[in-house]
Structure formats: C-alpha cells, structure tokens
C-alpha cells in the first residue's frame, strides 16, 4: 500500500502536480516510519539464521521506490530526499542480501510454500538501477552493474519459480513474483532507451509480455480459487511455534 502511494503520483503529476507532491510526501513519510519500525524490531531481539527470508528485503526495498517518482518532482528538497532514501536503501540492501544469501547457502532449503518469494531478491537491484539512473542522469558502469546483476539473479531464481506448479499448489504467496518481474521489466525498458542495439528492446518486450501474462494468470487463478473455495487451509503459526 505504501509503495503504491509512492508510485501513484507519477500518474497524477501531469494533471494535478500539487496533489502528486502531497501524496508522494505522505508515502515518503510512511515508508520511512515502516522501515524504521521493522529494522528497530529486528535489532531489538535475537534473530535466528534460518529465519532470514527473501521477504526481509521488502521494508528496506521500499525506500528505493522513493526516487522513482521523486526524481520528477520540482519542489525544493525533493532531490535531497531522493538521495537520502536511495542511500538508506542501497546500503541496507547490501547488508540484508548478504545475510539472506548466506542463509540460502548454509541453512535448510526454503519451504516449498515460500519458494515464490525467492524472486523478491531480484527487485532491489532493479530498483537500485532505476533510482541511480534517475539521480545521476547517466547509464555508467554502476548503473550497468545494477542492471545486469538483477538480470543474473532473475535467471537464478526465475528458473526455480518456473517449477512452482510442481512443488506447491497455488496460494497467495505466488503473488510475490509479480513485483520483482514488474521492477525488472521497467528497468529493462529504461536501459533499452539509451542503447543503440535491438537486443535490449527485444529483451524488454519479452520481459514485459511475460510479466503481463504472469499477472493475468495470478489474477485469474486468485478469482477462481476464491470462487471455488479451493485455497489451502491457513497455517496455524501459533501451533508451529
């Protein structure tokens, strides 16, 4: 919801710039409070290594959404806010990615029901590319490094997600693939705009098509599962604990 509040001003900006500015400021404050609250809670109690999951990056990844629309806003201080949140996000993403990748290497495999969330790890570097390019105005070596690394992660984790129907029934957690796919598609379209070759445009078109089809499939499956009452029974986390 907070990320939506940060992105909707991009649609409103040409028609209602004042409303767009106010909505973006509201989203910026909310994402700051959310990230601050979650990080403070994590640091306030001991965390088990096996509890490090891809969804951990979401509170911090949200801060990388601030520059996406913020780079287009003209009021005083908007650019500094974008720089501040980009700094928050990029440093903490490096820290959290190290923890989560370490967990994937040295702990038990992620449960089948949580496999869709692995694709979330692709999103931070796609957002980092979009934010960096918007703040710097160039596609230099750091921008290309962010972009190609997110594509590499997409190949790694995307190959696991393709096998989802064989390992677990459809459930709400499958929606976690939509956000990273969308982020990578936007990054690829952005990158292709400054490239003279057609390879990047073909890649962007393929990713956009796949993302659109996946989201349509998730929407249709969700409506069908709700209508037919076939969603799996919710897990009793209290009993598990």
PDB file of N, CA and C in Angstrom, residues 120-213:
ATOM      1  N   UNK A 120      11.747 -12.230  -5.077  1.00  0.00           N
ATOM      2  CA  UNK A 120      11.801 -10.891  -4.480  1.00  0.00           C
ATOM      3  C   UNK A 120      13.236 -10.373  -4.456  1.00  0.00           C
ATOM      4  N   UNK A 121      14.210 -11.273  -4.367  1.00  0.00           N
ATOM      5  CA  UNK A 121      15.613 -10.863  -4.292  1.00  0.00           C
ATOM      6  C   UNK A 121      16.100 -10.182  -5.568  1.00  0.00           C
ATOM      7  N   UNK A 122      15.335 -10.306  -6.647  1.00  0.00           N
ATOM      8  CA  UNK A 122      15.697  -9.649  -7.907  1.00  0.00           C
ATOM      9  C   UNK A 122      15.363  -8.164  -7.866  1.00  0.00           C
ATOM     10  N   UNK A 123      14.290  -7.816  -7.160  1.00  0.00           N
ATOM     11  CA  UNK A 123      13.749  -6.459  -7.214  1.00  0.00           C
ATOM     12  C   UNK A 123      14.695  -5.368  -6.716  1.00  0.00           C
ATOM     13  N   UNK A 124      15.429  -5.560  -5.593  1.00  0.00           N
ATOM     14  CA  UNK A 124      16.240  -4.448  -5.076  1.00  0.00           C
ATOM     15  C   UNK A 124      17.219  -3.862  -6.079  1.00  0.00           C
ATOM     16  N   UNK A 125      17.844  -4.717  -6.883  1.00  0.00           N
ATOM     17  CA  UNK A 125      18.851  -4.199  -7.812  1.00  0.00           C
ATOM     18  C   UNK A 125      18.215  -3.583  -9.059  1.00  0.00           C
ATOM     19  N   UNK A 126      17.013  -4.033  -9.415  1.00  0.00           N
ATOM     20  CA  UNK A 126      16.270  -3.350 -10.483  1.00  0.00           C
ATOM     21  C   UNK A 126      15.876  -1.956 -10.025  1.00  0.00           C
ATOM     22  N   UNK A 127      15.405  -1.841  -8.782  1.00  0.00           N
ATOM     23  CA  UNK A 127      15.051  -0.534  -8.232  1.00  0.00           C
ATOM     24  C   UNK A 127      16.288   0.334  -8.038  1.00  0.00           C
ATOM     25  N   UNK A 128      17.402  -0.298  -7.645  1.00  0.00           N
ATOM     26  CA  UNK A 128      18.648   0.451  -7.487  1.00  0.00           C
ATOM     27  C   UNK A 128      19.089   1.055  -8.818  1.00  0.00           C
ATOM     28  N   UNK A 129      18.940   0.283  -9.896  1.00  0.00           N
ATOM     29  CA  UNK A 129      19.277   0.809 -11.228  1.00  0.00           C
ATOM     30  C   UNK A 129      18.397   1.998 -11.584  1.00  0.00           C
ATOM     31  N   UNK A 130      17.080   1.849 -11.413  1.00  0.00           N
ATOM     32  CA  UNK A 130      16.165   2.937 -11.761  1.00  0.00           C
ATOM     33  C   UNK A 130      16.449   4.185 -10.930  1.00  0.00           C
ATOM     34  N   UNK A 131      16.682   3.981  -9.626  1.00  0.00           N
ATOM     35  CA  UNK A 131      16.952   5.126  -8.760  1.00  0.00           C
ATOM     36  C   UNK A 131      18.265   5.798  -9.091  1.00  0.00           C
ATOM     37  N   UNK A 132      19.303   4.992  -9.327  1.00  0.00           N
ATOM     38  CA  UNK A 132      20.623   5.555  -9.628  1.00  0.00           C
ATOM     39  C   UNK A 132      20.615   6.329 -10.937  1.00  0.00           C
ATOM     40  N   UNK A 133      19.992   5.745 -11.968  1.00  0.00           N
ATOM     41  CA  UNK A 133      19.950   6.431 -13.260  1.00  0.00           C
ATOM     42  C   UNK A 133      19.160   7.729 -13.166  1.00  0.00           C
ATOM     43  N   UNK A 134      18.056   7.700 -12.402  1.00  0.00           N
ATOM     44  CA  UNK A 134      17.266   8.916 -12.251  1.00  0.00           C
ATOM     45  C   UNK A 134      18.014  10.011 -11.507  1.00  0.00           C
ATOM     46  N   UNK A 135      18.796   9.620 -10.499  1.00  0.00           N
ATOM     47  CA  UNK A 135      19.540  10.607  -9.710  1.00  0.00           C
ATOM     48  C   UNK A 135      20.767  11.134 -10.451  1.00  0.00           C
ATOM     49  N   UNK A 136      21.455  10.260 -11.191  1.00  0.00           N
ATOM     50  CA  UNK A 136      22.684  10.678 -11.866  1.00  0.00           C
ATOM     51  C   UNK A 136      22.437  11.171 -13.286  1.00  0.00           C
ATOM     52  N   UNK A 137      21.359  10.682 -13.916  1.00  0.00           N
ATOM     53  CA  UNK A 137      21.053  11.077 -15.285  1.00  0.00           C
ATOM     54  C   UNK A 137      21.890  10.390 -16.339  1.00  0.00           C
ATOM     55  N   UNK A 138      22.665   9.366 -15.941  1.00  0.00           N
ATOM     56  CA  UNK A 138      23.529   8.659 -16.899  1.00  0.00           C
ATOM     57  C   UNK A 138      23.426   7.157 -16.670  1.00  0.00           C
ATOM     58  N   UNK A 139      23.794   6.423 -17.724  1.00  0.00           N
ATOM     59  CA  UNK A 139      23.935   4.976 -17.611  1.00  0.00           C
ATOM     60  C   UNK A 139      25.419   4.645 -17.656  1.00  0.00           C
ATOM     61  N   UNK A 140      26.069   4.762 -16.496  1.00  0.00           N
ATOM     62  CA  UNK A 140      27.502   4.496 -16.430  1.00  0.00           C
ATOM     63  C   UNK A 140      27.749   3.084 -15.910  1.00  0.00           C
ATOM     64  N   UNK A 141      28.984   2.821 -15.465  1.00  0.00           N
ATOM     65  CA  UNK A 141      29.341   1.475 -15.028  1.00  0.00           C
ATOM     66  C   UNK A 141      28.517   1.006 -13.833  1.00  0.00           C
ATOM     67  N   UNK A 142      28.332   1.823 -12.767  1.00  0.00           N
ATOM     68  CA  UNK A 142      27.487   1.359 -11.658  1.00  0.00           C
ATOM     69  C   UNK A 142      26.052   1.032 -12.094  1.00  0.00           C
ATOM     70  N   UNK A 143      25.483   1.860 -12.977  1.00  0.00           N
ATOM     71  CA  UNK A 143      24.122   1.602 -13.456  1.00  0.00           C
ATOM     72  C   UNK A 143      24.060   0.267 -14.200  1.00  0.00           C
ATOM     73  N   UNK A 144      25.037   0.031 -15.074  1.00  0.00           N
ATOM     74  CA  UNK A 144      25.061  -1.238 -15.817  1.00  0.00           C
ATOM     75  C   UNK A 144      25.274  -2.422 -14.881  1.00  0.00           C
ATOM     76  N   UNK A 145      26.092  -2.230 -13.828  1.00  0.00           N
ATOM     77  CA  UNK A 145      26.330  -3.313 -12.872  1.00  0.00           C
ATOM     78  C   UNK A 145      25.029  -3.680 -12.156  1.00  0.00           C
ATOM     79  N   UNK A 146      24.276  -2.673 -11.699  1.00  0.00           N
ATOM     80  CA  UNK A 146      22.981  -2.940 -11.063  1.00  0.00           C
ATOM     81  C   UNK A 146      22.050  -3.685 -12.020  1.00  0.00           C
ATOM     82  N   UNK A 147      22.001  -3.230 -13.268  1.00  0.00           N
ATOM     83  CA  UNK A 147      21.063  -3.793 -14.241  1.00  0.00           C
ATOM     84  C   UNK A 147      21.392  -5.250 -14.567  1.00  0.00           C
ATOM     85  N   UNK A 148      22.647  -5.514 -14.897  1.00  0.00           N
ATOM     86  CA  UNK A 148      22.995  -6.870 -15.315  1.00  0.00           C
ATOM     87  C   UNK A 148      23.000  -7.847 -14.139  1.00  0.00           C
ATOM     88  N   UNK A 149      23.274  -7.346 -12.943  1.00  0.00           N
ATOM     89  CA  UNK A 149      23.211  -8.236 -11.787  1.00  0.00           C
ATOM     90  C   UNK A 149      21.770  -8.652 -11.500  1.00  0.00           C
ATOM     91  N   UNK A 150      20.823  -7.731 -11.678  1.00  0.00           N
ATOM     92  CA  UNK A 150      19.420  -8.102 -11.453  1.00  0.00           C
ATOM     93  C   UNK A 150      18.961  -9.114 -12.512  1.00  0.00           C
ATOM     94  N   UNK A 151      19.471  -9.004 -13.743  1.00  0.00           N
ATOM     95  CA  UNK A 151      19.145  -9.998 -14.765  1.00  0.00           C
ATOM     96  C   UNK A 151      19.736 -11.366 -14.412  1.00  0.00           C
ATOM     97  N   UNK A 152      20.947 -11.357 -13.853  1.00  0.00           N
ATOM     98  CA  UNK A 152      21.579 -12.605 -13.442  1.00  0.00           C
ATOM     99  C   UNK A 152      20.784 -13.278 -12.322  1.00  0.00           C
ATOM    100  N   UNK A 153      20.334 -12.486 -11.350  1.00  0.00           N
ATOM    101  CA  UNK A 153      19.507 -13.028 -10.276  1.00  0.00           C
ATOM    102  C   UNK A 153      18.176 -13.551 -10.826  1.00  0.00           C
ATOM    103  N   UNK A 154      17.647 -12.872 -11.841  1.00  0.00           N
ATOM    104  CA  UNK A 154      16.396 -13.324 -12.457  1.00  0.00           C
ATOM    105  C   UNK A 154      16.572 -14.709 -13.072  1.00  0.00           C
ATOM    106  N   UNK A 155      17.720 -14.943 -13.705  1.00  0.00           N
ATOM    107  CA  UNK A 155      17.989 -16.266 -14.282  1.00  0.00           C
ATOM    108  C   UNK A 155      18.097 -17.329 -13.189  1.00  0.00           C
ATOM    109  N   UNK A 156      18.745 -16.971 -12.074  1.00  0.00           N
ATOM    110  CA  UNK A 156      18.940 -17.942 -10.991  1.00  0.00           C
ATOM    111  C   UNK A 156      17.615 -18.304 -10.340  1.00  0.00           C
ATOM    112  N   UNK A 157      16.904 -17.282  -9.870  1.00  0.00           N
ATOM    113  CA  UNK A 157      15.690 -17.551  -9.105  1.00  0.00           C
ATOM    114  C   UNK A 157      14.475 -17.784 -10.001  1.00  0.00           C
ATOM    115  N   UNK A 158      14.498 -17.216 -11.199  1.00  0.00           N
ATOM    116  CA  UNK A 158      13.400 -17.449 -12.131  1.00  0.00           C
ATOM    117  C   UNK A 158      13.307 -18.904 -12.546  1.00  0.00           C
ATOM    118  N   UNK A 159      14.467 -19.567 -12.665  1.00  0.00           N
ATOM    119  CA  UNK A 159      14.460 -20.978 -13.043  1.00  0.00           C
ATOM    120  C   UNK A 159      13.816 -21.838 -11.969  1.00  0.00           C
ATOM    121  N   UNK A 160      13.885 -21.397 -10.699  1.00  0.00           N
ATOM    122  CA  UNK A 160      13.235 -22.138  -9.619  1.00  0.00           C
ATOM    123  C   UNK A 160      11.735 -21.867  -9.603  1.00  0.00           C
ATOM    124  N   UNK A 161      11.356 -20.615  -9.891  1.00  0.00           N
ATOM    125  CA  UNK A 161       9.950 -20.244  -9.843  1.00  0.00           C
ATOM    126  C   UNK A 161       9.158 -20.926 -10.949  1.00  0.00           C
ATOM    127  N   UNK A 162       9.801 -21.176 -12.102  1.00  0.00           N
ATOM    128  CA  UNK A 162       9.126 -21.849 -13.217  1.00  0.00           C
ATOM    129  C   UNK A 162       8.594 -23.219 -12.790  1.00  0.00           C
ATOM    130  N   UNK A 163       9.277 -23.837 -11.839  1.00  0.00           N
ATOM    131  CA  UNK A 163       8.900 -25.178 -11.383  1.00  0.00           C
ATOM    132  C   UNK A 163       7.861 -25.150 -10.264  1.00  0.00           C
ATOM    133  N   UNK A 164       7.346 -23.956  -9.934  1.00  0.00           N
ATOM    134  CA  UNK A 164       6.406 -23.824  -8.816  1.00  0.00           C
ATOM    135  C   UNK A 164       5.196 -24.752  -8.902  1.00  0.00           C
ATOM    136  N   UNK A 165       4.516 -24.841 -10.053  1.00  0.00           N
ATOM    137  CA  UNK A 165       3.314 -25.690 -10.094  1.00  0.00           C
ATOM    138  C   UNK A 165       3.567 -27.142  -9.698  1.00  0.00           C
ATOM    139  N   UNK A 166       4.829 -27.592  -9.827  1.00  0.00           N
ATOM    140  CA  UNK A 166       5.139 -28.977  -9.486  1.00  0.00           C
ATOM    141  C   UNK A 166       5.428 -29.172  -8.001  1.00  0.00           C
ATOM    142  N   UNK A 167       5.769 -28.068  -7.291  1.00  0.00           N
ATOM    143  CA  UNK A 167       6.194 -28.229  -5.905  1.00  0.00           C
ATOM    144  C   UNK A 167       5.152 -27.777  -4.892  1.00  0.00           C
ATOM    145  N   UNK A 168       4.247 -26.904  -5.267  1.00  0.00           N
ATOM    146  CA  UNK A 168       3.254 -26.453  -4.288  1.00  0.00           C
ATOM    147  C   UNK A 168       2.007 -25.941  -5.016  1.00  0.00           C
ATOM    148  N   UNK A 169       0.835 -26.116  -4.409  1.00  0.00           N
ATOM    149  CA  UNK A 169      -0.402 -25.632  -5.029  1.00  0.00           C
ATOM    150  C   UNK A 169      -0.454 -24.112  -5.040  1.00  0.00           C
ATOM    151  N   UNK A 170      -1.321 -23.567  -5.884  1.00  0.00           N
ATOM    152  CA  UNK A 170      -1.443 -22.109  -5.966  1.00  0.00           C
ATOM    153  C   UNK A 170      -1.897 -21.546  -4.626  1.00  0.00           C
ATOM    154  N   UNK A 171      -1.232 -20.465  -4.205  1.00  0.00           N
ATOM    155  CA  UNK A 171      -1.592 -19.776  -2.977  1.00  0.00           C
ATOM    156  C   UNK A 171      -1.210 -18.312  -3.097  1.00  0.00           C
ATOM    157  N   UNK A 172      -1.590 -17.524  -2.101  1.00  0.00           N
ATOM    158  CA  UNK A 172      -1.376 -16.074  -2.170  1.00  0.00           C
ATOM    159  C   UNK A 172       0.098 -15.726  -2.337  1.00  0.00           C
ATOM    160  N   UNK A 173       0.999 -16.538  -1.783  1.00  0.00           N
ATOM    161  CA  UNK A 173       2.435 -16.244  -1.866  1.00  0.00           C
ATOM    162  C   UNK A 173       2.942 -16.201  -3.302  1.00  0.00           C
ATOM    163  N   UNK A 174       2.213 -16.806  -4.233  1.00  0.00           N
ATOM    164  CA  UNK A 174       2.622 -16.739  -5.641  1.00  0.00           C
ATOM    165  C   UNK A 174       2.628 -15.303  -6.161  1.00  0.00           C
ATOM    166  N   UNK A 175       1.825 -14.428  -5.546  1.00  0.00           N
ATOM    167  CA  UNK A 175       1.790 -13.033  -5.978  1.00  0.00           C
ATOM    168  C   UNK A 175       3.132 -12.319  -5.764  1.00  0.00           C
ATOM    169  N   UNK A 176       3.992 -12.898  -4.943  1.00  0.00           N
ATOM    170  CA  UNK A 176       5.286 -12.253  -4.680  1.00  0.00           C
ATOM    171  C   UNK A 176       6.186 -12.227  -5.912  1.00  0.00           C
ATOM    172  N   UNK A 177       5.836 -12.974  -6.966  1.00  0.00           N
ATOM    173  CA  UNK A 177       6.647 -12.925  -8.190  1.00  0.00           C
ATOM    174  C   UNK A 177       6.283 -11.724  -9.059  1.00  0.00           C
ATOM    175  N   UNK A 178       5.116 -11.125  -8.840  1.00  0.00           N
ATOM    176  CA  UNK A 178       4.653 -10.049  -9.719  1.00  0.00           C
ATOM    177  C   UNK A 178       5.470  -8.773  -9.533  1.00  0.00           C
ATOM    178  N   UNK A 179       5.775  -8.429  -8.288  1.00  0.00           N
ATOM    179  CA  UNK A 179       6.506  -7.194  -8.010  1.00  0.00           C
ATOM    180  C   UNK A 179       7.919  -7.209  -8.608  1.00  0.00           C
ATOM    181  N   UNK A 180       8.734  -8.255  -8.366  1.00  0.00           N
ATOM    182  CA  UNK A 180      10.075  -8.254  -8.975  1.00  0.00           C
ATOM    183  C   UNK A 180      10.065  -8.321 -10.494  1.00  0.00           C
ATOM    184  N   UNK A 181       9.126  -9.077 -11.065  1.00  0.00           N
ATOM    185  CA  UNK A 181       9.045  -9.126 -12.529  1.00  0.00           C
ATOM    186  C   UNK A 181       8.731  -7.748 -13.104  1.00  0.00           C
ATOM    187  N   UNK A 182       7.822  -7.025 -12.455  1.00  0.00           N
ATOM    188  CA  UNK A 182       7.488  -5.673 -12.906  1.00  0.00           C
ATOM    189  C   UNK A 182       8.690  -4.747 -12.790  1.00  0.00           C
ATOM    190  N   UNK A 183       9.418  -4.844 -11.675  1.00  0.00           N
ATOM    191  CA  UNK A 183      10.592  -3.984 -11.463  1.00  0.00           C
ATOM    192  C   UNK A 183      11.661  -4.240 -12.519  1.00  0.00           C
ATOM    193  N   UNK A 184      11.909  -5.508 -12.832  1.00  0.00           N
ATOM    194  CA  UNK A 184      12.917  -5.844 -13.851  1.00  0.00           C
ATOM    195  C   UNK A 184      12.462  -5.381 -15.229  1.00  0.00           C
ATOM    196  N   UNK A 185      11.182  -5.520 -15.527  1.00  0.00           N
ATOM    197  CA  UNK A 185      10.664  -5.076 -16.830  1.00  0.00           C
ATOM    198  C   UNK A 185      10.845  -3.578 -17.014  1.00  0.00           C
ATOM    199  N   UNK A 186      10.526  -2.815 -15.969  1.00  0.00           N
ATOM    200  CA  UNK A 186      10.707  -1.357 -16.033  1.00  0.00           C
ATOM    201  C   UNK A 186      12.187  -1.012 -16.206  1.00  0.00           C
ATOM    202  N   UNK A 187      13.052  -1.696 -15.457  1.00  0.00           N
ATOM    203  CA  UNK A 187      14.487  -1.439 -15.573  1.00  0.00           C
ATOM    204  C   UNK A 187      14.991  -1.746 -16.979  1.00  0.00           C
ATOM    205  N   UNK A 188      14.498  -2.836 -17.572  1.00  0.00           N
ATOM    206  CA  UNK A 188      14.937  -3.217 -18.918  1.00  0.00           C
ATOM    207  C   UNK A 188      14.459  -2.210 -19.963  1.00  0.00           C
ATOM    208  N   UNK A 189      13.218  -1.733 -19.824  1.00  0.00           N
ATOM    209  CA  UNK A 189      12.714  -0.703 -20.732  1.00  0.00           C
ATOM    210  C   UNK A 189      13.537   0.576 -20.601  1.00  0.00           C
ATOM    211  N   UNK A 190      13.868   0.931 -19.354  1.00  0.00           N
ATOM    212  CA  UNK A 190      14.663   2.135 -19.100  1.00  0.00           C
ATOM    213  C   UNK A 190      16.057   1.998 -19.700  1.00  0.00           C
ATOM    214  N   UNK A 191      16.657   0.830 -19.520  1.00  0.00           N
ATOM    215  CA  UNK A 191      18.018   0.610 -20.029  1.00  0.00           C
ATOM    216  C   UNK A 191      18.040   0.622 -21.553  1.00  0.00           C
ATOM    217  N   UNK A 192      17.008   0.040 -22.160  1.00  0.00           N
ATOM    218  CA  UNK A 192      16.969  -0.059 -23.622  1.00  0.00           C
ATOM    219  C   UNK A 192      16.847   1.308 -24.294  1.00  0.00           C
ATOM    220  N   UNK A 193      16.285   2.297 -23.591  1.00  0.00           N
ATOM    221  CA  UNK A 193      16.091   3.614 -24.188  1.00  0.00           C
ATOM    222  C   UNK A 193      17.405   4.284 -24.574  1.00  0.00           C
ATOM    223  N   UNK A 194      18.499   3.915 -23.891  1.00  0.00           N
ATOM    224  CA  UNK A 194      19.788   4.560 -24.176  1.00  0.00           C
ATOM    225  C   UNK A 194      20.773   3.609 -24.839  1.00  0.00           C
ATOM    226  N   UNK A 195      20.251   2.505 -25.393  1.00  0.00           N
ATOM    227  CA  UNK A 195      21.110   1.544 -26.075  1.00  0.00           C
ATOM    228  C   UNK A 195      20.783   1.535 -27.571  1.00  0.00           C
ATOM    229  N   UNK A 196      21.803   1.528 -28.441  1.00  0.00           N
ATOM    230  CA  UNK A 196      21.553   1.604 -29.886  1.00  0.00           C
ATOM    231  C   UNK A 196      21.132   0.281 -30.508  1.00  0.00           C
ATOM    232  N   UNK A 197      21.314  -0.840 -29.798  1.00  0.00           N
ATOM    233  CA  UNK A 197      21.037  -2.146 -30.394  1.00  0.00           C
ATOM    234  C   UNK A 197      19.594  -2.563 -30.151  1.00  0.00           C
ATOM    235  N   UNK A 198      19.177  -3.602 -30.884  1.00  0.00           N
ATOM    236  CA  UNK A 198      17.808  -4.091 -30.758  1.00  0.00           C
ATOM    237  C   UNK A 198      17.672  -5.211 -29.729  1.00  0.00           C
ATOM    238  N   UNK A 199      18.794  -5.761 -29.273  1.00  0.00           N
ATOM    239  CA  UNK A 199      18.748  -6.881 -28.332  1.00  0.00           C
ATOM    240  C   UNK A 199      18.058  -6.477 -27.039  1.00  0.00           C
ATOM    241  N   UNK A 200      18.403  -5.292 -26.540  1.00  0.00           N
ATOM    242  CA  UNK A 200      17.814  -4.842 -25.275  1.00  0.00           C
ATOM    243  C   UNK A 200      16.316  -4.559 -25.430  1.00  0.00           C
ATOM    244  N   UNK A 201      15.914  -4.061 -26.604  1.00  0.00           N
ATOM    245  CA  UNK A 201      14.483  -3.818 -26.827  1.00  0.00           C
ATOM    246  C   UNK A 201      13.701  -5.125 -26.918  1.00  0.00           C
ATOM    247  N   UNK A 202      14.301  -6.133 -27.559  1.00  0.00           N
ATOM    248  CA  UNK A 202      13.647  -7.443 -27.621  1.00  0.00           C
ATOM    249  C   UNK A 202      13.522  -8.035 -26.225  1.00  0.00           C
ATOM    250  N   UNK A 203      14.589  -7.928 -25.433  1.00  0.00           N
ATOM    251  CA  UNK A 203      14.565  -8.434 -24.063  1.00  0.00           C
ATOM    252  C   UNK A 203      13.500  -7.717 -23.245  1.00  0.00           C
ATOM    253  N   UNK A 204      13.415  -6.385 -23.407  1.00  0.00           N
ATOM    254  CA  UNK A 204      12.409  -5.614 -22.674  1.00  0.00           C
ATOM    255  C   UNK A 204      11.000  -6.030 -23.072  1.00  0.00           C
ATOM    256  N   UNK A 205      10.790  -6.245 -24.372  1.00  0.00           N
ATOM    257  CA  UNK A 205       9.464  -6.655 -24.850  1.00  0.00           C
ATOM    258  C   UNK A 205       9.089  -8.033 -24.313  1.00  0.00           C
ATOM    259  N   UNK A 206      10.053  -8.949 -24.301  1.00  0.00           N
ATOM    260  CA  UNK A 206       9.796 -10.296 -23.784  1.00  0.00           C
ATOM    261  C   UNK A 206       9.456 -10.244 -22.304  1.00  0.00           C
ATOM    262  N   UNK A 207      10.254  -9.495 -21.525  1.00  0.00           N
ATOM    263  CA  UNK A 207      10.006  -9.403 -20.084  1.00  0.00           C
ATOM    264  C   UNK A 207       8.656  -8.756 -19.791  1.00  0.00           C
ATOM    265  N   UNK A 208       8.321  -7.702 -20.549  1.00  0.00           N
ATOM    266  CA  UNK A 208       7.030  -7.039 -20.346  1.00  0.00           C
ATOM    267  C   UNK A 208       5.881  -7.988 -20.668  1.00  0.00           C
ATOM    268  N   UNK A 209       6.022  -8.765 -21.736  1.00  0.00           N
ATOM    269  CA  UNK A 209       4.977  -9.730 -22.107  1.00  0.00           C
ATOM    270  C   UNK A 209       4.823 -10.815 -21.052  1.00  0.00           C
ATOM    271  N   UNK A 210       5.954 -11.346 -20.587  1.00  0.00           N
ATOM    272  CA  UNK A 210       5.915 -12.397 -19.566  1.00  0.00           C
ATOM    273  C   UNK A 210       5.288 -11.864 -18.283  1.00  0.00           C
ATOM    274  N   UNK A 211       5.699 -10.658 -17.873  1.00  0.00           N
ATOM    275  CA  UNK A 211       5.151 -10.065 -16.654  1.00  0.00           C
ATOM    276  C   UNK A 211       3.648  -9.874 -16.760  1.00  0.00           C
ATOM    277  N   UNK A 212       3.191  -9.378 -17.904  1.00  0.00           N
ATOM    278  CA  UNK A 212       1.756  -9.161 -18.110  1.00  0.00           C
ATOM    279  C   UNK A 212       0.987 -10.473 -18.036  1.00  0.00           C
ATOM    280  N   UNK A 213       1.516 -11.502 -18.704  1.00  0.00           N
ATOM    281  CA  UNK A 213       0.846 -12.807 -18.698  1.00  0.00           C
ATOM    282  C   UNK A 213       0.833 -13.429 -17.305  1.00  0.00           C
TER     283      UNK A 213
END
